[in-house]
Short mmCIF file of C-alpha atoms and ligand atoms in Angstrom, two decimals:
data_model
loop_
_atom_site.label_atom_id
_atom_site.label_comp_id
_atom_site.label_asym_id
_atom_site.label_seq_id
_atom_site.Cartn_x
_atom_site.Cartn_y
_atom_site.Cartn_z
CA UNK B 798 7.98 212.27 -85.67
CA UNK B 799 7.68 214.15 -89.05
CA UNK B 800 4.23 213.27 -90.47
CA UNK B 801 3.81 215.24 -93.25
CA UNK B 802 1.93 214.35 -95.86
CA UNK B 803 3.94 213.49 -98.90
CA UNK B 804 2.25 213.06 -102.04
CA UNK B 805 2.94 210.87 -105.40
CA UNK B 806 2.98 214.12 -107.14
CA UNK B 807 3.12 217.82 -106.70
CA UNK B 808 3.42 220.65 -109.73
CA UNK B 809 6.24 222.74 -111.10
CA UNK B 810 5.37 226.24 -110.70
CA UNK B 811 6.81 229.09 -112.04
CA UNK B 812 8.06 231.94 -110.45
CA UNK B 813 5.44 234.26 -109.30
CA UNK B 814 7.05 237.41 -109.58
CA UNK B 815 7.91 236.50 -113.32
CA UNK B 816 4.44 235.56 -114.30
CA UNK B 817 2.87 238.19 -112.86
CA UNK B 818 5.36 240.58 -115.45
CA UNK B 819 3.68 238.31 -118.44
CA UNK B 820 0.34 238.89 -116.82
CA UNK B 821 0.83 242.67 -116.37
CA UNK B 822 1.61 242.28 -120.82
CA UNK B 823 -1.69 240.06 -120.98
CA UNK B 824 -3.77 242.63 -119.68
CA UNK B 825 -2.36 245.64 -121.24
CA UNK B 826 -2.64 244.06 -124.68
CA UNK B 827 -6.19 242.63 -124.12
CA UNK B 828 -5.77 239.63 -125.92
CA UNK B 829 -6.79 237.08 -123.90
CA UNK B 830 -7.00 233.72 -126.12
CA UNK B 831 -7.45 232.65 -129.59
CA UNK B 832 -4.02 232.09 -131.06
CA UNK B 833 -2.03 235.31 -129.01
CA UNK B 834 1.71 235.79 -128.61
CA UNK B 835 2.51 233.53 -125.78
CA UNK B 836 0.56 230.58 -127.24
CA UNK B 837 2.65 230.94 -130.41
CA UNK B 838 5.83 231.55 -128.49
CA UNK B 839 4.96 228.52 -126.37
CA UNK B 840 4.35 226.60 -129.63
CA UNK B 841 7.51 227.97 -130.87
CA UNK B 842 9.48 227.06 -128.21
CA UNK B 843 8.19 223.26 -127.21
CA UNK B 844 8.97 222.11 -130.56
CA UNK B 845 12.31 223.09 -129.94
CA UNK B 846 12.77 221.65 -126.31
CA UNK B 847 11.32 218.70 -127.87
CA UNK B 848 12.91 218.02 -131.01
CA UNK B 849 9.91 218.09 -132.85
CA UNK B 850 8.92 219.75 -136.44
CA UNK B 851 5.47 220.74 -135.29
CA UNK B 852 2.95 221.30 -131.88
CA UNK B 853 -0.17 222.17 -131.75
CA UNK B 854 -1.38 222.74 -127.97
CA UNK B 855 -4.57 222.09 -126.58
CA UNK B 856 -6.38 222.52 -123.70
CA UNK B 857 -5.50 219.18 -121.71
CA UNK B 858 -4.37 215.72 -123.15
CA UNK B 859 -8.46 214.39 -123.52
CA UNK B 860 -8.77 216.36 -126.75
CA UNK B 861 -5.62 215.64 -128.42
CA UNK B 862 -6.32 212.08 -128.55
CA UNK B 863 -10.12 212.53 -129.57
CA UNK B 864 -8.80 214.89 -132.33
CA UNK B 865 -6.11 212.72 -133.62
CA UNK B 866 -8.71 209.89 -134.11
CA UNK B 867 -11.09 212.75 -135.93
CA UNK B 868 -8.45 213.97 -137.97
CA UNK B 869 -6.87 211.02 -139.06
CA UNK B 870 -10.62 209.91 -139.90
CA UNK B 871 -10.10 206.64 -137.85
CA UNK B 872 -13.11 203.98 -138.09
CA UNK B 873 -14.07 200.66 -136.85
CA UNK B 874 -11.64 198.61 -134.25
CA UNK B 875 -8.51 200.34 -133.21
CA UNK B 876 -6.07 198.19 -130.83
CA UNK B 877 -4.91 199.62 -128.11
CA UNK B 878 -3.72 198.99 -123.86
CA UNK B 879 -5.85 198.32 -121.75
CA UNK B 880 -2.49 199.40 -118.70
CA UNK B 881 -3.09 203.28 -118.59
CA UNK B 882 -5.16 205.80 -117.61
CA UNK B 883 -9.01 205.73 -118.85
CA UNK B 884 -8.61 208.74 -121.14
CA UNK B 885 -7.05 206.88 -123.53
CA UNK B 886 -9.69 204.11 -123.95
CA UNK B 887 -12.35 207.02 -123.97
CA UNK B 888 -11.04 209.00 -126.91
CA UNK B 889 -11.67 206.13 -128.70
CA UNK B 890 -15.32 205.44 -127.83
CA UNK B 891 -16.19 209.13 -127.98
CA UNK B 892 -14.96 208.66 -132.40
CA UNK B 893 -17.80 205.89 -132.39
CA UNK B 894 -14.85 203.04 -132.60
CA UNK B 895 -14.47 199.74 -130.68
CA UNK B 896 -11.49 199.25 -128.78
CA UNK B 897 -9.79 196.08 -128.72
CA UNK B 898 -7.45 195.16 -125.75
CA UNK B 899 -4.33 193.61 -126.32
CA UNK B 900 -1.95 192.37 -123.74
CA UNK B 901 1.53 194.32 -122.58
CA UNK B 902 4.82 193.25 -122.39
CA UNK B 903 6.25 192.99 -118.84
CA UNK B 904 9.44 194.50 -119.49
CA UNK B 905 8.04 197.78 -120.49
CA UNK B 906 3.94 198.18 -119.06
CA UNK B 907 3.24 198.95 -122.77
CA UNK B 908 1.74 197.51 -125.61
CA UNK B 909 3.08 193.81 -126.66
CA UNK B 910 3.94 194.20 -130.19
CA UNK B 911 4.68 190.44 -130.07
CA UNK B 912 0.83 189.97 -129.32
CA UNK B 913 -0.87 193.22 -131.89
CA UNK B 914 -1.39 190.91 -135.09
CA UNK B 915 -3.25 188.40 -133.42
CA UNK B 916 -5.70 191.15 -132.46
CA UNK B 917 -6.05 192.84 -136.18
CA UNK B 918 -9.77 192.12 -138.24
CA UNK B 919 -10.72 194.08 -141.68
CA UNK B 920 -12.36 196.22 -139.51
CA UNK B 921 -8.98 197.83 -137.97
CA UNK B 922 -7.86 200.88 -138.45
CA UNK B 923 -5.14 202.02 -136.46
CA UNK B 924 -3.11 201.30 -133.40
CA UNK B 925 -3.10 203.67 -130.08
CA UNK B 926 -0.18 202.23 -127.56
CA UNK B 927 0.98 204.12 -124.32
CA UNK B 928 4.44 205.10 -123.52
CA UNK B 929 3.34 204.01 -120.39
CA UNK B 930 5.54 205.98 -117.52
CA UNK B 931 7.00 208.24 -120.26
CA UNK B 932 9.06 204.65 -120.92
CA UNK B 933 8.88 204.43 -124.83
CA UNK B 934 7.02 201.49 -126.83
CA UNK B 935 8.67 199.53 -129.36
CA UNK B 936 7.99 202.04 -131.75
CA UNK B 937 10.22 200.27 -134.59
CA UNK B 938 8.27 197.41 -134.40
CA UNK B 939 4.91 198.60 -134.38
CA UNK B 940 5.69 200.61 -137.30
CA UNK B 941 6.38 197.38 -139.06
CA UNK B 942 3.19 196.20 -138.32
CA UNK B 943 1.40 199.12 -139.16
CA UNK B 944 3.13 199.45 -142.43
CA UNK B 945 1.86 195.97 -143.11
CA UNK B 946 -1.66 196.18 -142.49
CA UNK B 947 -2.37 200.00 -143.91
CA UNK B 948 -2.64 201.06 -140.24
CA UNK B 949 -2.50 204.54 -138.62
CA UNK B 950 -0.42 204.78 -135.32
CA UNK B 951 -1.97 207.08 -133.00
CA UNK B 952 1.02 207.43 -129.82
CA UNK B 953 -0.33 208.61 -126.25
CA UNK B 954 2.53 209.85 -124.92
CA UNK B 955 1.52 211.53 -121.74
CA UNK B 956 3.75 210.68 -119.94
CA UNK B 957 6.62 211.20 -122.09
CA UNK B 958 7.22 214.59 -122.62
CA UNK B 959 10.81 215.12 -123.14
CA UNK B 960 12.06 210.82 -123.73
CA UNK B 961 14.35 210.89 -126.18
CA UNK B 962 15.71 207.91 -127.82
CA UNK B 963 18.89 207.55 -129.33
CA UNK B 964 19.41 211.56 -128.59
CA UNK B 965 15.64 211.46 -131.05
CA UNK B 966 12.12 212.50 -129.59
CA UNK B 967 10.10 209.38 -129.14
CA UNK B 968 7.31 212.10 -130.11
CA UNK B 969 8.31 211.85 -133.77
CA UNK B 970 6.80 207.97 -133.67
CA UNK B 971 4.02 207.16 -135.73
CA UNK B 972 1.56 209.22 -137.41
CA UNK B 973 0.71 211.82 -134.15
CA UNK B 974 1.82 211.89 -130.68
CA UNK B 975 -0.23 213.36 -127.93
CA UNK B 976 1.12 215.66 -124.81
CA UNK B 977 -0.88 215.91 -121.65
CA UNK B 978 0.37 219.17 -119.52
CA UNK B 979 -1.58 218.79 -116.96
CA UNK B 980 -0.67 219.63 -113.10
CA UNK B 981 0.46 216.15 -112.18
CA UNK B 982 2.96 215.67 -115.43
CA UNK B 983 6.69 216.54 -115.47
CA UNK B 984 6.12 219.58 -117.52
CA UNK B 985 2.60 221.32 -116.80
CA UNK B 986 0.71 224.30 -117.82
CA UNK B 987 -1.97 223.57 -115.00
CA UNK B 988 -4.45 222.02 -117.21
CA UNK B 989 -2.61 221.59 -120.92
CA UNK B 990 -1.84 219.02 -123.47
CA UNK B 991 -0.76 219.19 -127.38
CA UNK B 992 -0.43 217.17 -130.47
CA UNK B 993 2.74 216.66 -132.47
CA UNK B 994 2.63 216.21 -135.89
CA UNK B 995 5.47 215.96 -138.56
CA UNK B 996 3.94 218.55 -141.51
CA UNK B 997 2.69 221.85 -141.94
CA UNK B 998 -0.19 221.09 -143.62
CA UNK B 999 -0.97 218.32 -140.65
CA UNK B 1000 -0.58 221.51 -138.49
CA UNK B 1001 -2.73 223.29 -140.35
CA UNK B 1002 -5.58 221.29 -140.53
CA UNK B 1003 -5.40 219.97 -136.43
CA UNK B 1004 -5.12 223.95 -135.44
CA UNK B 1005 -8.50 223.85 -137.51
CA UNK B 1006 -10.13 221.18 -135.97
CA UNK B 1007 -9.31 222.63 -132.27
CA UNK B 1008 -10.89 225.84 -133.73
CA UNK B 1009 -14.38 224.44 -134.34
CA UNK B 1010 -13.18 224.03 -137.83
CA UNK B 1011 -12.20 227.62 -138.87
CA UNK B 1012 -9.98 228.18 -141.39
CA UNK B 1013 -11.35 232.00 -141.82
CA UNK B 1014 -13.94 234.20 -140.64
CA UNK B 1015 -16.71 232.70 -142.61
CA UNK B 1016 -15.30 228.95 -143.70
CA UNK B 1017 -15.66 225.82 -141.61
CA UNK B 1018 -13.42 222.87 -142.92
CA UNK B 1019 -14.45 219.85 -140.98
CA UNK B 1020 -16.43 219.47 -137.07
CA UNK B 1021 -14.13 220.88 -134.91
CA UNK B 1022 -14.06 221.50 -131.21
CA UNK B 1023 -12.83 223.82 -128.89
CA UNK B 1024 -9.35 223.17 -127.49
CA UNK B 1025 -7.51 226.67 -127.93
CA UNK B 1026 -4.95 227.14 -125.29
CA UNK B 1027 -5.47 231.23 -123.43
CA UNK B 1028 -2.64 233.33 -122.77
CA UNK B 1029 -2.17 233.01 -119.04
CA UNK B 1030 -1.51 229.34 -119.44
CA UNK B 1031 0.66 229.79 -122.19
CA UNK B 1032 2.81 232.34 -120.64
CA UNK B 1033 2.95 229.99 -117.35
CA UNK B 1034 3.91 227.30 -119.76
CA UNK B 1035 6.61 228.94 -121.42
CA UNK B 1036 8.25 229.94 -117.46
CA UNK B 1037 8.04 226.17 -116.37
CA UNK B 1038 9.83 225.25 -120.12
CA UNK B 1039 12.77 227.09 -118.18
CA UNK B 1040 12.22 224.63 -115.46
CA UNK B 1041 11.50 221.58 -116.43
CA UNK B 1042 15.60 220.38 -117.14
CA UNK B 1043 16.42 220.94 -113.52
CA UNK B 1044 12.96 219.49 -112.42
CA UNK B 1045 14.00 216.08 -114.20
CA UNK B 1046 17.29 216.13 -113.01
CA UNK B 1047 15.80 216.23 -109.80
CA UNK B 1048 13.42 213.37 -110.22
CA UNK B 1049 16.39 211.18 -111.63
CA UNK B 1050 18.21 211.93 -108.11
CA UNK B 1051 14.86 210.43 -106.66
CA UNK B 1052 14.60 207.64 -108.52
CA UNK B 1053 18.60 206.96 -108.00
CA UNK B 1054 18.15 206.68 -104.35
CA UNK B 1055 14.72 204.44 -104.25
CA UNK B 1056 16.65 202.03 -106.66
CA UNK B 1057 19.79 201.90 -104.47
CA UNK B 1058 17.25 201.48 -101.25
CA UNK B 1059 14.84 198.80 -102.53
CA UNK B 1060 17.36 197.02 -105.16
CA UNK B 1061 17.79 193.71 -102.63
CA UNK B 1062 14.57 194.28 -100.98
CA UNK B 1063 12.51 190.69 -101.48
CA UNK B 1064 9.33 190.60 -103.96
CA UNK B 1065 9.89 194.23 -105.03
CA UNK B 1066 10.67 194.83 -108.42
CA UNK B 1067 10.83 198.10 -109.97
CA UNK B 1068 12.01 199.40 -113.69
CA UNK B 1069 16.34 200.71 -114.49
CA UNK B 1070 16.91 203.10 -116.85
CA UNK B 1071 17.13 201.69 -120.54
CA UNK B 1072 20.28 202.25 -122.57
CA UNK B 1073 20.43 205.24 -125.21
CA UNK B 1074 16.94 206.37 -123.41
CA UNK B 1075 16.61 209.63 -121.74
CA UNK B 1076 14.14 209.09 -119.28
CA UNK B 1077 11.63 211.69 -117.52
CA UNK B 1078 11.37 210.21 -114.41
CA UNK B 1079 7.31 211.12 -114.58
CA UNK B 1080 6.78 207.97 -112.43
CA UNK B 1081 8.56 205.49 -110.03
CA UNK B 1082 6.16 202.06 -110.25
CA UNK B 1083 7.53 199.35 -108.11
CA UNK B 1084 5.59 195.69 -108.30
CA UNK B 1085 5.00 193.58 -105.05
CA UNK B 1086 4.76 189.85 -104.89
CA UNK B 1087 3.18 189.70 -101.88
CA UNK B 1088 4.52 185.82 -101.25
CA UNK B 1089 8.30 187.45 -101.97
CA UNK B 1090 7.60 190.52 -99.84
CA UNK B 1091 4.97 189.01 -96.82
CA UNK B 1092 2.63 191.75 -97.47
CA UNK B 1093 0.21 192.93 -100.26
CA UNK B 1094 0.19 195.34 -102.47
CA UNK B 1095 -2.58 197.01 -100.76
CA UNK B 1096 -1.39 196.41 -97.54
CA UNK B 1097 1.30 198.01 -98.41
CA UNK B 1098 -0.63 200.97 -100.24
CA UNK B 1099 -2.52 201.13 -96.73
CA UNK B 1100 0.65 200.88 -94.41
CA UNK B 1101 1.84 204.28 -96.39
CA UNK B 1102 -0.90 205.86 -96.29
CA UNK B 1103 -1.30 205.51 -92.40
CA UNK B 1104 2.00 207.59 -92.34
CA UNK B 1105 1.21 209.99 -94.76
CA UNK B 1106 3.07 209.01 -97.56
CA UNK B 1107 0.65 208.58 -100.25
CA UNK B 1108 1.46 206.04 -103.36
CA UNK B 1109 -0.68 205.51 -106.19
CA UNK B 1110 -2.03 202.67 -107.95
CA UNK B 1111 -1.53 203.71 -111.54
CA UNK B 1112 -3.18 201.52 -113.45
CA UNK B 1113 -5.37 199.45 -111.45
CA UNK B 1114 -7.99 198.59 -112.11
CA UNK B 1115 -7.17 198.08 -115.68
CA UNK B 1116 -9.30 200.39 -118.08
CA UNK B 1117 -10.90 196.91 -119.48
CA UNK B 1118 -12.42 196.21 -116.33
CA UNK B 1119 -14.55 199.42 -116.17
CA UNK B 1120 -18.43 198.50 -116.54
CA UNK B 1121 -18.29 200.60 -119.52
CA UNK B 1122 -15.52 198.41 -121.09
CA UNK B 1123 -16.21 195.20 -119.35
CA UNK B 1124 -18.26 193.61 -122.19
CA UNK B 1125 -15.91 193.88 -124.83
CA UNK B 1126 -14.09 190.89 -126.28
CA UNK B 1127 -10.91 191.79 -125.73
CA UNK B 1128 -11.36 192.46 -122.04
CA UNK B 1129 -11.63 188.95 -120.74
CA UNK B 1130 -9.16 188.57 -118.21
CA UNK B 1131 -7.44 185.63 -119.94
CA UNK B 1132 -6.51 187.95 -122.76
CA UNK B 1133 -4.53 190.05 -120.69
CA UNK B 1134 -2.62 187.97 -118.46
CA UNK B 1135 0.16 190.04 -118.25
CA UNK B 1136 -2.08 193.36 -117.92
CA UNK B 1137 -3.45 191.77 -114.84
CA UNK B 1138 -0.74 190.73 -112.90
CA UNK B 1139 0.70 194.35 -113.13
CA UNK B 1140 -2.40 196.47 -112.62
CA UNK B 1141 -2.58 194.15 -109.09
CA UNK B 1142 0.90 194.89 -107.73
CA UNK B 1143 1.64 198.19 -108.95
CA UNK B 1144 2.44 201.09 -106.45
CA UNK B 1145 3.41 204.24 -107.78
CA UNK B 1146 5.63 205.94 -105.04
CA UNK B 1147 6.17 209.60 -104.69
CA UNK B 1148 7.81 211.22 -107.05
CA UNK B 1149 8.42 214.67 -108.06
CA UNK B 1150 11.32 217.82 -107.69
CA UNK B 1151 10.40 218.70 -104.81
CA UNK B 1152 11.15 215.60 -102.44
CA UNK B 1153 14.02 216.33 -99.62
CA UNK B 1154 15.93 214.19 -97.97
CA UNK B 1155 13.83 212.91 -95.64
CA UNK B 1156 10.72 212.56 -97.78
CA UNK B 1157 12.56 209.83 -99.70
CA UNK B 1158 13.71 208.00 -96.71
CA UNK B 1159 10.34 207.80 -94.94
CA UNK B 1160 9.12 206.21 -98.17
CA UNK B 1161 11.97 203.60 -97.76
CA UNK B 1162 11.48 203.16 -94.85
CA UNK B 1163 7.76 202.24 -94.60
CA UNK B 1164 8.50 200.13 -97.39
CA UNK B 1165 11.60 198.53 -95.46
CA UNK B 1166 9.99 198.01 -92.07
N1 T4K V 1822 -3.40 209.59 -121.35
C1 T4K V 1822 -2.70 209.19 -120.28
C2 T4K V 1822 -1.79 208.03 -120.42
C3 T4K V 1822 -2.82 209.88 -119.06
O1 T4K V 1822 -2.12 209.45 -117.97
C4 T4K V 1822 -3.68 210.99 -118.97
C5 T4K V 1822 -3.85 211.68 -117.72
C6 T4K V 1822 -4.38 211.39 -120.14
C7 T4K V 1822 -4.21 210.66 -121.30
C8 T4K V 1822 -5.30 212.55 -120.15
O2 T4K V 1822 -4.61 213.77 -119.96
P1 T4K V 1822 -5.41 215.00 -119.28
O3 T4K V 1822 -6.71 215.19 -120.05
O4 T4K V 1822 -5.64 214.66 -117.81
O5 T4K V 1822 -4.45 216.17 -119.45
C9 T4K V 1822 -4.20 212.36 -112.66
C10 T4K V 1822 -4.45 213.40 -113.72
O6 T4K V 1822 -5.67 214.11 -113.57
C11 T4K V 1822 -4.38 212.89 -115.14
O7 T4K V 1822 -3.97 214.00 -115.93
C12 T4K V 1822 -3.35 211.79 -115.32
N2 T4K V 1822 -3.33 211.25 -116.65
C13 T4K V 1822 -3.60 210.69 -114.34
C14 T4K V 1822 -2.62 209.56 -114.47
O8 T4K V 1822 -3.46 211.22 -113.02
P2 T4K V 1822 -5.51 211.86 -110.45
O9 T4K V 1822 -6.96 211.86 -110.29
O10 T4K V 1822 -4.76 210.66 -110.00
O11 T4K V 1822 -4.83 213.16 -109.76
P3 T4K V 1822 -5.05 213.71 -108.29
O12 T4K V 1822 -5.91 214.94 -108.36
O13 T4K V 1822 -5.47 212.64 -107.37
O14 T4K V 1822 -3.58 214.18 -107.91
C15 T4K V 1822 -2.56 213.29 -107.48
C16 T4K V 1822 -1.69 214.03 -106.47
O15 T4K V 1822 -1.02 215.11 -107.11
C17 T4K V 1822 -2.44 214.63 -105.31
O16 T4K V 1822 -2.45 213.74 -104.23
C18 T4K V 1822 -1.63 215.86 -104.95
C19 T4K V 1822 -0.92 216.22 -106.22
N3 T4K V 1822 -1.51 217.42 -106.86
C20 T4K V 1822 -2.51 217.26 -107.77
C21 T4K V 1822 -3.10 218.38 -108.35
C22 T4K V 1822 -4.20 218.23 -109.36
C23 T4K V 1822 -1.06 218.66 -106.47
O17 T4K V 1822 -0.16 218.78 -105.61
N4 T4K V 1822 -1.62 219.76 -107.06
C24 T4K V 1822 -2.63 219.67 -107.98
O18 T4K V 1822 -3.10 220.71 -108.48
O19 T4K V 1822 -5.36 212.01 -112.03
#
């Protein structure tokens, strides 16, 4: 019996013979980092995969989201979901603000916006949702609400490198949108992330900020940090930019044949594509009702794992029930109902390019049997 292990992700890599030709013109120029051709190039040429005016890269997809909050000079309370991975909630502790939780909508994993104004005090600032999956938020909406409170919109959109929406990124959303590139995502530059923005002069002032603040030799601007991408990861980024169409296309065929496998399976539910969305296929979550399907969730988790086909539980437990977020408010359990219920019968099942055959039927099958 073929046991081998299959696992819920597994990274695009470029060709090695072609990196090692960038690598040869790394070290003959001797410029190692700080702003060298490939991380312009790479710049250059994500905001044109993307469909986006402007990208600043950064060394994973932490520091974007600390930096947005910096450089948007974010204070107080700033609402956000507690369904995603604990980075998020982080960035906004680490700018001295006080997250507040706020309940998601079950037909997405992200953000209610149904349930946002309810959460808003004088002391908010801004809004931070997920595109949780890469699936986008109801970015219309929260706009609206934004708009009508004087409130800054913040997008983590990890996972959604590439979505586009009505043939749009959803990256142009809100005031900045955050990239995370890091070796598990759709699109990776080993450890990587970036920061979209819609203006120059927005541009200008985040490639400060992830500079320590330089905008010369001998002027600081603001207390910056250091996020500057080097030149072997940017030239291994721009390679897997080559790759990453194919690598989708590849997860779509994935997803296509866990949907037609588990579509009439009892107390399994799992997430179709959404009209006039281009999807990335980052993640395939399915959701157990253990009454429905006979077993638990982490049964089930277990029963895969005994064969070597190793799920994930992304996002459980829910970022508001870590100790350090426990206390808060918003974190009560009975404010996030709907939070809850996911975070306890999510499995994340193995997805990536690189799945044969017969690595997508022993997943249906453990789940089957
Ligand atoms: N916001 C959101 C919504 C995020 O999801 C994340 C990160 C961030 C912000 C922050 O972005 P970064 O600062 O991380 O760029 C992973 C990732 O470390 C993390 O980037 C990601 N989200 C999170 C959802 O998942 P782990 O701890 O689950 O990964 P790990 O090491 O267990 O890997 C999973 C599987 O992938 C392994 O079983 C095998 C495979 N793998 C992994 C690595 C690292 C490989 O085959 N090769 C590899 O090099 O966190």
């Amino acid at each position: 019996m073929d046991n081998k292990l299959i696992t819920v992700t597994s990274p695009l890599l470029p060709d090695l013979g072609e990196f090692n030709e960038l690598l040869k013109q790394i070290w003959s120029s001797k410029r190692i980092t700080n702003n060298g051709q490939f991380h312009k190039q790479l710049e250059h040429d994500l905001a044109e995969y993307l469909g986006v005016p402007y990208v600043s890269l950064f060394t994973n997809g932490t520091l974007p989201l600390l930096t947005a909050l910096q450089a948007l000079r974010i204070t107080g309370e700033v609402i956000t979901t507690p369904y995603s991975f604990v980075a998020t909630t982080h960035s906004i502790w680490w700018n001295g603000c006080k997250p507040v939780f706020v309940d998601i909508d079950p037909a997405t994993g992200n953000l209610d916006p149904n349930k946002i104004e309810a959460a808003i005090t004088p002391r908010t600032t801004a809004i931070m949702p997920v595109h949780v999956y890469g699936t986008p938020c109801d970015t219309k909406y929260i706009q609206e609400i934004a708009d009508k409170y004087g409130l800054k919109i913040i997008y983590d959109a990890a996972h959604a490198f590439g979505v586009n929406v009505d043939c749009k990124s959803i990256l142009n959303a809100g005031d900045l949108s955050t990239l995370s590139f890091h070796a598990t995502k759709v699109y990776n530059t080993i450890e990587g992330g970036a920061m979209i923005m819609r203006d120059e002069q927005t541009k200008k002032r985040i490639d400060y900020l992830k500079n320590f603040g330089f905008a010369g030799e001998t002027t600081v601007v603001g207390p910056g940090i250091n996020s500057k991408v080097d030149e072997m990861r940017s030239a291994y980024g721009i390679l897997n930019l080559r790759l990453v169409d194919a690598a989708i296309d590849a997860r779509h065929k994935v997803a296509t044949k866990y949907r037609e496998a588990l579509r009439r399976v009892e107390g399994i539910t799992f997430y179709d594509d959404m009209k006039g969305i281009r999807h990335n296929y980052s993640y395939f979550p399915i959701f157990i009702d253990a009454e429905k399907y006979g077993i638990t969730r982490d049964n089930l988790y277990m029963k895969m794992k005994s064969v070597n086909v190793l799920g994930r539980r992304y996002f459980y437990p829910l970022i508001s029930e870590f100790s350090t977020y426990r206390g808060l408010e918003s974190s009560d359990p009975k404010n996030l109902p709907i939070a809850h219920k996911m975070a306890e019968s999510v499995i994340c099942l193995p997805m990536h390019h690189e799945l044969s055959e017969n690595d997508i039927q022993r997943t249906i099958d453990c789940i089957l049997k």
